[in-house]
XYZ file of C-alpha atoms in Angstrom:
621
model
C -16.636 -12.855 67.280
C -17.238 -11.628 63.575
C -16.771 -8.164 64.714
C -13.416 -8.306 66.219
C -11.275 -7.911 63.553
C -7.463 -8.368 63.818
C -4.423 -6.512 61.755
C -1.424 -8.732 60.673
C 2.170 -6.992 59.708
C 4.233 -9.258 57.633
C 7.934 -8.440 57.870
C 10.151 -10.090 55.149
C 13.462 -10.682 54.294
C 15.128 -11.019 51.171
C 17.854 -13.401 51.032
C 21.120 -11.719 50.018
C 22.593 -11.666 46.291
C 25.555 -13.270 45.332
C 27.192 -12.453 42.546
C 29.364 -14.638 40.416
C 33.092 -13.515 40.308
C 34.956 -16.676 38.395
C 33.120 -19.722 36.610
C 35.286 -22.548 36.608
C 34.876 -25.692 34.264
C 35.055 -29.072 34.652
C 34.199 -31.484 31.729
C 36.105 -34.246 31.608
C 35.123 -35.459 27.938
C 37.793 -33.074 25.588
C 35.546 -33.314 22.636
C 32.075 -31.924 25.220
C 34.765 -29.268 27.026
C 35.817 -27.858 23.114
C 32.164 -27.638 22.175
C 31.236 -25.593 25.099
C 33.882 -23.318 25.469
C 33.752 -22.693 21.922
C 30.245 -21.405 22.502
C 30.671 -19.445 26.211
C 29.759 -16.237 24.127
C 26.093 -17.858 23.625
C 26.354 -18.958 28.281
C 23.627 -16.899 29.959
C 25.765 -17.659 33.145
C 28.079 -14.438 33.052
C 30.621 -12.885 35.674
C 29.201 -10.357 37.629
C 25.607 -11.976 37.318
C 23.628 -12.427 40.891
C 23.700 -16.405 41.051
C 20.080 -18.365 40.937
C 18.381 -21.921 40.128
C 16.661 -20.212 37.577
C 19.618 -18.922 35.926
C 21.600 -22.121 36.159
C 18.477 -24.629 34.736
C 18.169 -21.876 31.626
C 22.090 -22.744 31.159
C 21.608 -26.204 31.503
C 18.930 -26.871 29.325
C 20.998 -24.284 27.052
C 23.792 -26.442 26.953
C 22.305 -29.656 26.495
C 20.290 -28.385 23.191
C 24.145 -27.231 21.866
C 25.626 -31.029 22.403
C 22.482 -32.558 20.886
C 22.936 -30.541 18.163
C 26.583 -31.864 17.513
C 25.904 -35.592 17.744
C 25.040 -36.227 21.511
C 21.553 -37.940 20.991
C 19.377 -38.160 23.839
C 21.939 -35.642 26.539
C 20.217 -33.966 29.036
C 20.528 -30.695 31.369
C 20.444 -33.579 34.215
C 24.223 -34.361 32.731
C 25.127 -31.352 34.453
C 26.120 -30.135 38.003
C 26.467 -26.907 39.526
C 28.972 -26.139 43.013
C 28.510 -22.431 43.984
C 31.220 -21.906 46.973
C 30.219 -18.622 48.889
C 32.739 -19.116 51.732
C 36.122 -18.544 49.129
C 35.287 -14.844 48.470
C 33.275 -12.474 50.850
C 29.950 -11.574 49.227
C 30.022 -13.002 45.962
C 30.228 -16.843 44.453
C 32.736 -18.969 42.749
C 30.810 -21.342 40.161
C 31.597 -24.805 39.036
C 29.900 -25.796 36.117
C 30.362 -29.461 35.616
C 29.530 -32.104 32.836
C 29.388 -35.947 34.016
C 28.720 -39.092 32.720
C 25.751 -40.271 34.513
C 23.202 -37.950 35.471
C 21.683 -36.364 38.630
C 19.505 -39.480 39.516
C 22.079 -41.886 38.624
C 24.974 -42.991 41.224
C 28.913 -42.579 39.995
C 29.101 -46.389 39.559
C 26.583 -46.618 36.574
C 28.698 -43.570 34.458
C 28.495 -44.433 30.529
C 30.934 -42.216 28.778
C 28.932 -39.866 26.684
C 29.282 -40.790 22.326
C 28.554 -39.213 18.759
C 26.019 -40.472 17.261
C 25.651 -40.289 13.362
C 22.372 -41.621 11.210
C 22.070 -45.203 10.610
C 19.072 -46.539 8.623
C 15.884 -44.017 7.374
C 12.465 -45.559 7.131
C 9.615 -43.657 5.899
C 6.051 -44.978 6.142
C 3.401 -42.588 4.755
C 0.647 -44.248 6.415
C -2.331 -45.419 3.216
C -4.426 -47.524 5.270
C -4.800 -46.402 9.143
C -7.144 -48.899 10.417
C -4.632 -51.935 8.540
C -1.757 -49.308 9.997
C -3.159 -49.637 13.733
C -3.994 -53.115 13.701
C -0.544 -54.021 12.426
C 1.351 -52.144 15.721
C -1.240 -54.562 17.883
C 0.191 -57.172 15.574
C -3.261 -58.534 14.316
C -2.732 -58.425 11.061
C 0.512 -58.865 8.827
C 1.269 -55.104 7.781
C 2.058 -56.299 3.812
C 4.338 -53.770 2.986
C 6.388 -53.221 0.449
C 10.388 -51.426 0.352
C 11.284 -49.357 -2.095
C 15.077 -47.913 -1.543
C 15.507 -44.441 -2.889
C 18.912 -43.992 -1.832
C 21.774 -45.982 -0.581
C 19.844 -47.129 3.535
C 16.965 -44.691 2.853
C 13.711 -46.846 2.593
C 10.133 -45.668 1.527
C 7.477 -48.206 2.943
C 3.999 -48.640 1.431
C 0.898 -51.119 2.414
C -1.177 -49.874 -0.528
C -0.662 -47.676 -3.362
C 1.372 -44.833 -4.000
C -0.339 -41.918 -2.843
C 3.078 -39.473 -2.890
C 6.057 -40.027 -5.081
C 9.675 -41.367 -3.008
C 11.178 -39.040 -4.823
C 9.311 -36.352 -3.299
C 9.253 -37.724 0.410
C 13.254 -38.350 -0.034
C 13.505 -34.668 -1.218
C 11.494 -33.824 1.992
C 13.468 -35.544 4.051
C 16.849 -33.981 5.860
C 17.970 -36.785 7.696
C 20.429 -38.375 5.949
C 22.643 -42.077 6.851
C 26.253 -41.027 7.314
C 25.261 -37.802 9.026
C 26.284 -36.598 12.352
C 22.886 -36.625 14.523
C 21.595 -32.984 14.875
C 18.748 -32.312 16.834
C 17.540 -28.810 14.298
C 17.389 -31.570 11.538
C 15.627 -33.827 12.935
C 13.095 -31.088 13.866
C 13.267 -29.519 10.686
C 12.202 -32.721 8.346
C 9.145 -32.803 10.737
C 8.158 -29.438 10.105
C 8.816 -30.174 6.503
C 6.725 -33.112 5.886
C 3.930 -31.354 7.886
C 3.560 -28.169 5.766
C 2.515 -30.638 3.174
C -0.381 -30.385 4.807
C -1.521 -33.794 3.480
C -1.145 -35.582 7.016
C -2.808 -35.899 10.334
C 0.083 -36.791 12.177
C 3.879 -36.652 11.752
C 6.338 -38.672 13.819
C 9.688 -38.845 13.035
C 11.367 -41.572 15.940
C 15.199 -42.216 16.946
C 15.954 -45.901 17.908
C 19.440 -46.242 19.150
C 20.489 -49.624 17.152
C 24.634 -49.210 18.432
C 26.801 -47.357 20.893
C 27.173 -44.629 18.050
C 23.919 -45.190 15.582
C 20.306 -44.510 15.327
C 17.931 -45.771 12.863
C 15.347 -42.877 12.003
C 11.741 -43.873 11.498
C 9.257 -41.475 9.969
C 5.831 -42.460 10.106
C 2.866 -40.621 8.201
C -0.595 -40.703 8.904
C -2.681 -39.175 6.171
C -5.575 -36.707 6.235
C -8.214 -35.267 4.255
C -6.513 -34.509 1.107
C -9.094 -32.485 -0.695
C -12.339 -30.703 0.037
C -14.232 -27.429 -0.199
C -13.827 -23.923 1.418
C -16.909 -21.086 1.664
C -17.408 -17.579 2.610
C -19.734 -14.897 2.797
C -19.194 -11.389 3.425
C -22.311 -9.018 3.480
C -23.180 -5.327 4.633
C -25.904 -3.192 5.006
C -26.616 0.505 6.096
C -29.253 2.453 6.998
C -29.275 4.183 3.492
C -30.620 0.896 2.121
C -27.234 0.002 0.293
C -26.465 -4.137 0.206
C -23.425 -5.521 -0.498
C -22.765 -9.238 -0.585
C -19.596 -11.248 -1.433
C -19.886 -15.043 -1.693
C -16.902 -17.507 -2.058
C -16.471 -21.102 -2.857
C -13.039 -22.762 -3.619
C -11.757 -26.239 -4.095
C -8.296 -27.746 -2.918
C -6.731 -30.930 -3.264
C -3.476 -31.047 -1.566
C -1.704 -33.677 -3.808
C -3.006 -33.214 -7.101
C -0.057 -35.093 -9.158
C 0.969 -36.976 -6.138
C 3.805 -34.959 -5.714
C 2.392 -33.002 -2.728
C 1.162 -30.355 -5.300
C -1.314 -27.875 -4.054
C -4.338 -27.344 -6.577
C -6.548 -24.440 -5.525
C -10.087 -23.402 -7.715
C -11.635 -20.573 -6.426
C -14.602 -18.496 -7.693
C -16.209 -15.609 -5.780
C -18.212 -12.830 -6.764
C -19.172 -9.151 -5.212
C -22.661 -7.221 -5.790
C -23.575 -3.967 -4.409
C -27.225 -2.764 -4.769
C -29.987 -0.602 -3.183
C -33.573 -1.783 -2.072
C -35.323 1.007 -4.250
C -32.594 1.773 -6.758
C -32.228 0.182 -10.038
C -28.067 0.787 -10.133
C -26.240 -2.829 -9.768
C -22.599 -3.152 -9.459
C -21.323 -7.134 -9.938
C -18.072 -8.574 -9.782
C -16.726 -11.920 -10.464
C -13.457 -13.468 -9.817
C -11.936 -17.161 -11.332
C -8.853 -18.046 -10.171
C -6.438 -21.298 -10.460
C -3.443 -21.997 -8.214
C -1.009 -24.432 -8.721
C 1.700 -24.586 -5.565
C 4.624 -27.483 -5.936
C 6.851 -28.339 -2.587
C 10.093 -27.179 -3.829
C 11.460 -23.675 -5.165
C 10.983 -24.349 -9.063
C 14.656 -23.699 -10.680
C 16.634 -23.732 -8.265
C 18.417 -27.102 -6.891
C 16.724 -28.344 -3.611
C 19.730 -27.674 -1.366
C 19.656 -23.896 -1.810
C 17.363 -23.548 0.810
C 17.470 -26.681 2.643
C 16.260 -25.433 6.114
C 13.010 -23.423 4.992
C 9.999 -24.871 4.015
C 9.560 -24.033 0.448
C 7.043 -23.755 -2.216
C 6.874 -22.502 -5.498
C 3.462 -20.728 -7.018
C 1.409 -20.695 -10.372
C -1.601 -18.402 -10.494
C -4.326 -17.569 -13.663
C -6.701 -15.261 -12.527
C -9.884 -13.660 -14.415
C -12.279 -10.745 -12.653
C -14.909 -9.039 -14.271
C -16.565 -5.722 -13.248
C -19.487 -4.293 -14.033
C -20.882 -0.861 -12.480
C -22.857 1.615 -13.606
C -20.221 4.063 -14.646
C -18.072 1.811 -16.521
C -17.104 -2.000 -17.601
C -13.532 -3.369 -16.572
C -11.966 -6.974 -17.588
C -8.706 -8.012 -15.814
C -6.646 -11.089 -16.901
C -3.773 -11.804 -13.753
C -0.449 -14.028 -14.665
C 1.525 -14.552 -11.420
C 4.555 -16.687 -10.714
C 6.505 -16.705 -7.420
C 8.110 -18.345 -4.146
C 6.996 -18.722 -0.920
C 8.921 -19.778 2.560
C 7.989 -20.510 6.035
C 10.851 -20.620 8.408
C 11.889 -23.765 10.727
C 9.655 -22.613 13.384
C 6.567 -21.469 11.090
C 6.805 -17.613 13.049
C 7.756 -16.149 9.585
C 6.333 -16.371 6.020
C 8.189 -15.072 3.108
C 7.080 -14.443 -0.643
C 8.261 -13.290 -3.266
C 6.852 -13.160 -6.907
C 9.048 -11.618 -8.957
C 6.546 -11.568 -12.045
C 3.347 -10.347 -11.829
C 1.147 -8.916 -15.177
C -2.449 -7.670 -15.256
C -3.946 -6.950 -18.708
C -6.870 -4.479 -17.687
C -9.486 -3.005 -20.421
C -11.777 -0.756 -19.130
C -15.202 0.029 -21.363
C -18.649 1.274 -21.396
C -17.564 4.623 -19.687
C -20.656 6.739 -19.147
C -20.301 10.725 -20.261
C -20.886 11.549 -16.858
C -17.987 9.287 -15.034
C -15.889 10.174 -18.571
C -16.607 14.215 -17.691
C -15.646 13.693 -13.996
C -12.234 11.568 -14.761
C -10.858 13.980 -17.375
C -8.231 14.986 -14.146
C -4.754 13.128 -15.521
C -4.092 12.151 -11.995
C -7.550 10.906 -12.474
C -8.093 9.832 -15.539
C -4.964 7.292 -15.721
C -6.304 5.095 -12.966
C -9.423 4.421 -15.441
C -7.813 3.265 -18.790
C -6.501 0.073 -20.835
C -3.340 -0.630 -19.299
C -0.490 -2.418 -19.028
C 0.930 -3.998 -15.500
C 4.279 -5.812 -15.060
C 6.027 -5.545 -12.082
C 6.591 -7.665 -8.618
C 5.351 -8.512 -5.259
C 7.263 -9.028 -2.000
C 5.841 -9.957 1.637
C 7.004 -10.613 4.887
C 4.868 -11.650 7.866
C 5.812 -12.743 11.550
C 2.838 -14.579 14.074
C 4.344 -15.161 17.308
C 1.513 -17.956 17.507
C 1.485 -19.249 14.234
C -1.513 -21.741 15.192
C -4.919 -21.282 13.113
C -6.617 -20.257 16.371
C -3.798 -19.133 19.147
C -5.638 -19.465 22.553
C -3.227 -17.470 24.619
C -1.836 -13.693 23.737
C -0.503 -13.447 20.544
C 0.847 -10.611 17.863
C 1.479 -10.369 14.121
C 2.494 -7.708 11.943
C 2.858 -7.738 7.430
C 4.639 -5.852 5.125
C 4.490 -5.864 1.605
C 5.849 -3.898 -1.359
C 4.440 -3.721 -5.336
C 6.384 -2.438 -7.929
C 5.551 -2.144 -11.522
C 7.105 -0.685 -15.096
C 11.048 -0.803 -13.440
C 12.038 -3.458 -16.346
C 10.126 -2.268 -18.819
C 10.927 1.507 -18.850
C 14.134 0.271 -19.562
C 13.356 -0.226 -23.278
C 11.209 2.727 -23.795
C 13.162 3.863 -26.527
C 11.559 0.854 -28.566
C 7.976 1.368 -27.881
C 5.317 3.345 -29.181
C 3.830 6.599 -27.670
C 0.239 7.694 -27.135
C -1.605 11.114 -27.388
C -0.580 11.552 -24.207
C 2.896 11.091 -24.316
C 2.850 7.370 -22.645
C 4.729 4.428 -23.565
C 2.370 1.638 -24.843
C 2.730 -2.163 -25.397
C -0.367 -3.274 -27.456
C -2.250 -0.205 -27.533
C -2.404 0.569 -23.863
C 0.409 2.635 -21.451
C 1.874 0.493 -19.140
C 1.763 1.043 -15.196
C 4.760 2.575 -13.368
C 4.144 2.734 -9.564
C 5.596 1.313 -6.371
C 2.622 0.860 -3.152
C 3.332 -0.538 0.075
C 1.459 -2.160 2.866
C 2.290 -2.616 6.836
C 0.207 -4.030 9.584
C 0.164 -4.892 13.443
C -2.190 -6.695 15.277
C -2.228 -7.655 18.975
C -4.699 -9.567 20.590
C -4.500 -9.837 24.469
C -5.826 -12.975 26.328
C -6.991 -12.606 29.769
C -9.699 -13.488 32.184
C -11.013 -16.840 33.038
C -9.337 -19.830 31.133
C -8.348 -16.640 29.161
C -11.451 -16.354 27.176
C -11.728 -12.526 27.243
C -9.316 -10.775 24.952
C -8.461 -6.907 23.572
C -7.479 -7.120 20.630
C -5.885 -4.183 18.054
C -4.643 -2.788 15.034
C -2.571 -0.128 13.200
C -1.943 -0.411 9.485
C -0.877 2.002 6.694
C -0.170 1.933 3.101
C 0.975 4.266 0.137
C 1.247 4.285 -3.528
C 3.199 6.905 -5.181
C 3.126 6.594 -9.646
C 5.842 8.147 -11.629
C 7.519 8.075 -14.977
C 4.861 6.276 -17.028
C 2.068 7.038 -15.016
C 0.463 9.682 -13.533
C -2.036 7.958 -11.281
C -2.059 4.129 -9.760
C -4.086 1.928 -11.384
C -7.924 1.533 -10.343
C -7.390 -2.274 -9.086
C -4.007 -1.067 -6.565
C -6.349 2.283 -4.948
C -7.003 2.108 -1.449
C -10.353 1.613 -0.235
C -12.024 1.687 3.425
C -14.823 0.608 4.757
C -16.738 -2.962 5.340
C -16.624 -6.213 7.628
C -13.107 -5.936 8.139
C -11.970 -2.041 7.826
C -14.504 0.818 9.433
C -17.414 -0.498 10.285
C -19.411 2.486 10.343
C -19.653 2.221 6.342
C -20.264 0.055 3.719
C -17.754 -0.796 1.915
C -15.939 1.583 -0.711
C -18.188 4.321 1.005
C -15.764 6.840 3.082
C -13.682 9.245 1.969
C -11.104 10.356 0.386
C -10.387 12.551 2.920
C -13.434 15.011 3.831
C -14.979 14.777 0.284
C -18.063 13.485 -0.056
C -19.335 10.634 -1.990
C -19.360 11.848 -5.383
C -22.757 12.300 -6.897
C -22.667 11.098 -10.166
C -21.972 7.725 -8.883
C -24.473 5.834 -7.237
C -22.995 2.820 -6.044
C -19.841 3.942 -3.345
C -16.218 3.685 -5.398
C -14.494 6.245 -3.262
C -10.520 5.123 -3.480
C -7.412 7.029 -2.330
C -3.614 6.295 -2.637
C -3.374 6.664 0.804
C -4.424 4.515 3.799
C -4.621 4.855 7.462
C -6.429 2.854 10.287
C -6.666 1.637 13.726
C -8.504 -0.416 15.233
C -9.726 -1.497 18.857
C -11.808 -4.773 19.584
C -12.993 -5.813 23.219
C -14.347 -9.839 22.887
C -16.196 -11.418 25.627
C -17.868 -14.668 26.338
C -21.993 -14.698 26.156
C -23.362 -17.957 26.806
C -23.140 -21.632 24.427
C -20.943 -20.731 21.453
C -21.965 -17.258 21.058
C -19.660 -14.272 21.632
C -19.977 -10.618 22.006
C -17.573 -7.795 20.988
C -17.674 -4.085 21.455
C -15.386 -2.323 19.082
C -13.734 1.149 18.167
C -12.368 1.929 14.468
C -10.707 5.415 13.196
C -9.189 6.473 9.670
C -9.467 6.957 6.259
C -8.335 7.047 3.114
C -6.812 10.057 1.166
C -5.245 11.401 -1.794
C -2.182 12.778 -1.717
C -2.312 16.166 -4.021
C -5.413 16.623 -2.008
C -3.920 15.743 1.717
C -1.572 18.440 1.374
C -4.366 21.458 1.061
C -6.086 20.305 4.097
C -5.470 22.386 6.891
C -5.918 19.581 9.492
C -5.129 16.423 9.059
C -7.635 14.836 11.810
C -10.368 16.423 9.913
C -10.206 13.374 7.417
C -10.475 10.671 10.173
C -13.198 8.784 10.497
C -14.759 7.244 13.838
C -17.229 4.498 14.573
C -18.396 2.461 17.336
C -20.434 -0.727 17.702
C -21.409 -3.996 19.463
C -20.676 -8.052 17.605
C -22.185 -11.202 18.269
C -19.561 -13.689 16.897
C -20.998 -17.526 16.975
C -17.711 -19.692 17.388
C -17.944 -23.556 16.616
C -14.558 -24.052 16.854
C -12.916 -24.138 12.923
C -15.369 -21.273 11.963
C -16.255 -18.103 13.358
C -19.877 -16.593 11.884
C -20.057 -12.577 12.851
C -22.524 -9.929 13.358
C -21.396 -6.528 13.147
C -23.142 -3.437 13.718
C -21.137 -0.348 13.061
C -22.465 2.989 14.321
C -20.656 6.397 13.427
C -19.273 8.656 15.569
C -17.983 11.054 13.063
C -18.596 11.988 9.579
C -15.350 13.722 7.805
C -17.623 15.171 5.005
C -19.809 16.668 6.541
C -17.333 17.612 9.623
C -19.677 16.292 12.195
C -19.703 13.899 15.364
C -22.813 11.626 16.087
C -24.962 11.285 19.069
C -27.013 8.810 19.882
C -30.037 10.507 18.303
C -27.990 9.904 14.795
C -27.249 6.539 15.468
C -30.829 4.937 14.332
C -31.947 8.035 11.401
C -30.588 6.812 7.402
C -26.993 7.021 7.630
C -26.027 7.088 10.578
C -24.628 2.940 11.021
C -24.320 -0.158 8.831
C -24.938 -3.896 9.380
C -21.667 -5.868 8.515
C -21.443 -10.023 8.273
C -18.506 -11.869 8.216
C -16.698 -15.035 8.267
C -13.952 -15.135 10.824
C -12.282 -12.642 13.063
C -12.033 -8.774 11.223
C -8.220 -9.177 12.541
């Protein structure tokens, strides 16, 4: 009946291990036996190991990657066969690995001995017309193409125009007639003709035209090679303070039909209060040029990255109440995603920002007259470099399953040029000038980890966090860092609590004499802790944690507790998510205040600064 109720005891029994004690090979083919004992070091099948399926498929498919990769197109782990003899040697297992010529599902009769294959023909199609492309693979139409050779059996194919060079989709290309077949090549020219990010679909095929030759066919179908990108970032708090920062940029993706990237971009900040006259407005003008090759250095220097090479002119203009600052930015550099897109490298070895700073009011002059102030608000002089390295186990635009990245980078500025300070000019102050203004000495750095965890139901919950840190230190030329490389905190993407630019340094308070928030430090520190949840249609919730701060270092010192300077908020998100976009609601509520050395309740949560508003375009991290 449904109240008897029954107890069941399950007693099980593990099967006994058996560990390997000799691995014995037999591969009949001398040039397959050389090539794997040659790489045993590499075998996840070891001596002493408890023997499994598991562990012999993982060596199997191991193995059959290493002899595609030295000529043996199309080999399999089915190629291989595994006797483990328990009955030789009490308790343990002696291991035959062996390599035949037909596989598992094949009898002993139809054996083929196994052969090298090296490249034969190269074909590449970059697809012009896809509807003419599609109909002429159902062979209704004739396909009209025309053959241009670029090398000796390398072909470029075209129905239409030219919309990329040969030259530059020969350069792309790694697969080369002659070659031994290797299987990291073949993947690599796919990953290199997709970073060009000018087609919909790559396919690079291997027809076997003889017992020791394929034919390689690449076939390219294009995409949208140009468009438009916008943002919007905006915040509010409960002081009345608005900030909102609008972006708009155009790309085309093969601006000299060389698979050049051309970026425009224009975007603008302004910061002002509902009954306050004081404006702060910022504009930015930027143009990026980004060629498909490193730019001076011959092509096979780093033939399997994916390389680019990067032009930037940049213009901002700031205008706040206290003072007036015009920045011109020259930037030239390298860039590099690895074969399997995880890491991105950069490296701009010369960087120079031409800053003039005017319109200083007496008051914000009075308050900066600090050198290790004071130097982070004058005309100066900025030559140095920039070098980053990031890592995203997912390296997909939107990762559906659990995922982590982390990003360093490193500035440094004045190295070269203090080297000839003997031939330059000196101010009042004993700095070096070039034009009339000192130039910046400083090195800052920059690290970051997020982790976002998927779980639940088709994994559509997730926790996701983040640490990050970063320090500037100036010396020899200059006493402070300059304004535009200060740490701020604060906004749609830092602690939500504030607006941006409004917390710290530290515990002081916002200084008085400036009404719209500037409060920078040399130091940053933050974490950050996001739970996201599923609502209902596209829309998503999110209830999130943030602590930190930013501080200056003479000051950070004198403070006789360190976790008096960090900052905590709390809050609840709506995020609406139509797929290629995320559109976010934030509100931030504090939990505690490091000037005033005080932790919110929930009576302080709704009275004038006690939370902020934050909107956003995509995820804060």
């Amino acid at each position: 009946t449904r109240r008897k109720k029954a107890t069941v005891h399950y007693n099980v029994t593990l099967g006994k291990q058996y560990p390997i004690s000799h691995i014995k090979y037999d591969i009949a083919d001398t040039t397959l036996r050389r090539i794997y004992l040659a790489d045993t070091t590499n075998s996840v099948v070891k001596v002493g190991m408890p023997v499994s399926e598991k562990l012999l498929d993982q060596e199997s498919e191991r193995a059959a990657s290493l002899f595609r990769e030295n000529g043996y197109y199309g080999f399999s782990k089915n190629y291989f066969f595994f006797i483990a003899d328990t009955l030789t040697v009490r308790d343990s297992v002696l291991l035959e690995i062996s390599v035949k010529d037909y596989t598992r599902n094949e009898l002993e009769r139809n054996a083929s001995p196994h052969r090298q294959f090296h490249i034969g023909k190269v074909t590449i199609y970059p697809v012009s017309d896809v509807l003419r492309y599609r109909a002429a693979l159902s062979k209704k139409v004739n396909p009209l193409l025309d053959t241009i050779e670029v090398e000796p059996n390398v072909y470029v194919l075209y129905d239409q125009k030219v919309e990329i060079r040969p030259s530059v989709l020969n350069k792309l290309n790694r697969v080369h007639p002659g070659d031994l077949y290797k299987e990291s090549v073949v993947d690599n020219t796919y990953r290199r003709f997709a970073n060009l990010n000018l087609y919909s679909s790559v396919n690079v095929a291997l027809d076997r035209v003889a017992d020791d030759t394929v034919d390689c066919n690449i076939r390219l179908i294009p995409s949208k090679s140009q468009g438009y990108k916008l943002n919007l970032e905006a915040s509010t708090n409960s002081t009345g303070l608005i900030g909102i920062s609008p972006a708009i940029s155009y790309y085309n993706r093969n601006i000299f039909n060389g698979g050049e990237w051309l970026n425009l971009s224009f975007s603008g900040n302004f910061q002002f209060g509902v009954k306050d006259p004081a404006r702060s407005t910022e504009f930015s003008a930027s143009a990026n040029i980004s060629l498909p090759t490193f730019f001076l250095f011959p092509d096979s220097f780093f033939s399997n990255v994916i390389p680019r090479t990067d032009f930037t002119l940049a213009y901002n203009y700031q205008q706040r109440p206290e003072y007036t600052r015009n920045m011109i930015t020259a930037e030239y550099g390298y860039s590099w995603t690895s074969v399997s897109k995880n890491w991105v490298f950069q490296i701009n070895p010369a960087r120079l920002n031409i800053v003039k700073m005017s319109n200083l009011t007496p008051t914000f002059y009075e308050m900066i007259q600090n050198p290790f102030v004071k130097d982070s608000y004058i005309d100066h002089f900025d030559l140095g470099g920039r070098y980053s390295a990031s890592y995203y186990s997912d390296p997909s635009i939107n990762p559906k399953h659990t995922n982590y990245k982390f990003n360093v980078r490193l500035d440094l500025a004045g190295n070269l040029l203090s080297a000839f300070n003997r031939l330059m000019p000196t101010d009042s102050t004993g700095s070096r000038t070039i034009w009339g203004s000192p130039y910046a000495q400083y090195v800052r750095g920059e690290a970051s980890y997020a982790y976002t965890w998927k779980f639940g139901k088709k994994e559509r919950m997730a926790l996701a966090t983040r640490v990050l840190a970063g320090a500037g230190f100036a010396y020899g030329n200059s006493n402070a860092l300059p304004c535009e490389q200060l740490f701020w905190a604060g906004g749609s993407n830092s602690l939500r609590g504030w607006h941006t630019r409004s917390i710290g340094p530290g515990t002081s308070p916002m200084d008085k004499a400036v009404t719209i928030p500037n409060q920078t430090g040399d130091m940053r520190l933050e974490a950050n802790l996001e739970l996201r949840f599923p609502l209902f249609w596209l829309l998503h919730g999110a209830l999130f944690f943030d602590a930190g701060n930013i501080w200056v270092k003479r000051e950070l010192v004198t403070e006789k507790n360190f976790g008096e300077g960090i900052a905590f908020n709390t809050g609840l998100g709506v995020r609406l998510d139509i797929q290629f976009v995320v559109v976010r609601f934030d509100w931030g509520i504090k939990l505690r205040e490091p000037s005033v050395g005080k932790w919110y309740g929930a009576n302080d949560w709704f009275k004038p600064g006690g939370y902020a508003f934050q909107f956003g375009i995509g995820y804060p991290f």
